[in-house]
Amino acid sequence: MKPTYFLKGCLLWLGVATALHAQPPPPQPGDKVPVHDPVMIRQDDTYYLFCTGRGIAVWSSPDLEHWKAEAPVFPEAPTWTDPVVPEFRNHIWAPDISFHNGQYYLYYSVSAFGKNTSAIGVVTNQTLHPQDPKFKWVDHGIVVKSVPGRDLWNAIDPNLMLDEDGTPWLTFGSFWSGIKLVQLQPDLLKPAESEVWYTLASRPRDAGLDVRDPGNGAIEAPFLFRKDGHYYLFVSTDYCCRGENSTYKMVVGRSDTLTGPYVDRDGKPLIAGGGTLVMEGNQDWYGVGHNSVYTFDGTDYLVFHGYDAADKGRSKLRIYPLSWSADGWPELKKKPLAPVVAGSE
């Protein structure tokens, strides 16, 4: 969950193109995996899923369909979080997992509700297999931090990407002035000393608001994916976390360079509220969003959560094979996988 979704009514202005409109199909009987903000990686023959939850929730699967709950990353809250977010209770948001420099990097978010009293941390591990003697999460503390009244951006929803030269960058952001990108040091633990920053996407924000107010520019959850020489920026717009009142949806833009500018299929810049619609909710899935994208065995997958109308709007795991149009835009043509909790069938 995130701080800003409970603050405003439904945002009617969408600001997105609808050329690739695709609605989720009716609920599948096996959709029982309760997740929020899912990200994924595969080690050997096991898929690992990390998502928002107490201490960062973890799931494992041999096949992307049958999932088993694992122990959380943090049994107790990281020691650095209390001074940053007073009375933080270890409910950690929106992780991001990747493998670089011979180890796994798991970025994560801590924040106060309704404020940009937020920070992104990072924890590393040599392996994701809990039974491996080398399995040990090592926390490296704060990567980037936002402060109410000082910053017109929010340090949550991280996603790591290396550009074509191998330079590491972290994108993140929620509401306020939108989606940011900052260059990292080679060890991936801190921003580069040059402090190179960009804004990749944003939506209109009412003028005259105090900088402490998240505003109504509902955009967040960036995820970067490189394919066929293009960088694709997926973001979520409108409101999540409201059950049957959720209006979450996913849009995308692309660029020839990681730092942008990103434009949608109609050429509208994402920093001006553009974005080609990938998927939105319907009567069966009220809202869908906070996606990640991966390639496994030659197939691209869109991984996200949706609010299940058949289960009181609870958030569930959704996984779709992702196709691409002739002119290089993502499409959803195939049926989704039907994830289930191991032993529930």
XYZ file of N, CA, C and O in Angstrom, residues 41-48 60-64 66 104 129 131 296-297:
76
model
N 12.078 -12.808 -10.119
C 13.361 -13.205 -10.674
C 13.437 -14.726 -10.614
O 12.703 -15.353 -9.838
N 14.300 -15.314 -11.440
C 14.482 -16.768 -11.400
C 15.930 -17.090 -11.061
O 16.859 -16.539 -11.653
N 16.125 -17.975 -10.085
C 17.431 -18.548 -9.790
C 17.344 -20.054 -10.011
O 16.499 -20.730 -9.411
N 18.217 -20.576 -10.859
C 18.167 -21.992 -11.225
C 16.765 -22.326 -11.747
O 16.299 -21.693 -12.681
N 16.076 -23.266 -11.126
C 14.748 -23.655 -11.607
C 13.627 -23.135 -10.713
O 12.503 -23.645 -10.758
N 13.913 -22.107 -9.909
C 12.913 -21.571 -8.986
C 12.675 -20.090 -9.258
O 13.622 -19.310 -9.376
N 11.400 -19.726 -9.367
C 11.012 -18.325 -9.481
C 10.758 -17.781 -8.077
O 10.122 -18.446 -7.250
N 11.251 -16.568 -7.839
C 11.009 -15.911 -6.559
C 10.252 -14.604 -6.807
O 10.599 -13.815 -7.690
N 7.707 -18.425 -3.667
C 8.529 -19.192 -4.609
C 7.641 -20.108 -5.432
O 6.550 -20.502 -5.014
N 8.137 -20.443 -6.650
C 7.365 -21.288 -7.554
C 8.294 -22.027 -8.502
O 9.300 -21.478 -8.943
N 7.933 -23.261 -8.876
C 8.714 -23.975 -9.882
C 8.236 -23.711 -11.305
O 8.912 -24.085 -12.267
N 7.048 -23.059 -11.461
C 6.426 -23.017 -12.779
C 5.613 -21.757 -13.081
O 4.880 -21.713 -14.081
N 5.691 -20.746 -12.243
C 4.929 -19.504 -12.396
C 3.436 -19.659 -12.118
O 2.675 -18.705 -12.260
N 2.170 -22.384 -9.455
C 1.984 -22.876 -8.090
C 2.979 -22.172 -7.175
O 4.194 -22.310 -7.341
N 22.407 -10.615 -5.532
C 21.055 -10.115 -5.734
C 20.878 -8.803 -4.974
O 21.245 -8.700 -3.797
N 18.038 -18.978 -2.500
C 17.608 -20.269 -1.982
C 17.779 -20.306 -0.455
O 18.914 -20.291 0.036
N 17.692 -22.577 1.696
C 18.416 -23.723 2.229
C 19.922 -23.641 1.969
O 20.698 -24.428 2.527
N 11.546 -14.831 -19.720
C 11.934 -16.171 -19.267
C 11.785 -17.139 -20.443
O 10.705 -17.251 -21.031
N 12.878 -17.805 -20.792
C 12.863 -18.817 -21.855
C 12.257 -18.281 -23.146
O 11.459 -18.947 -23.819
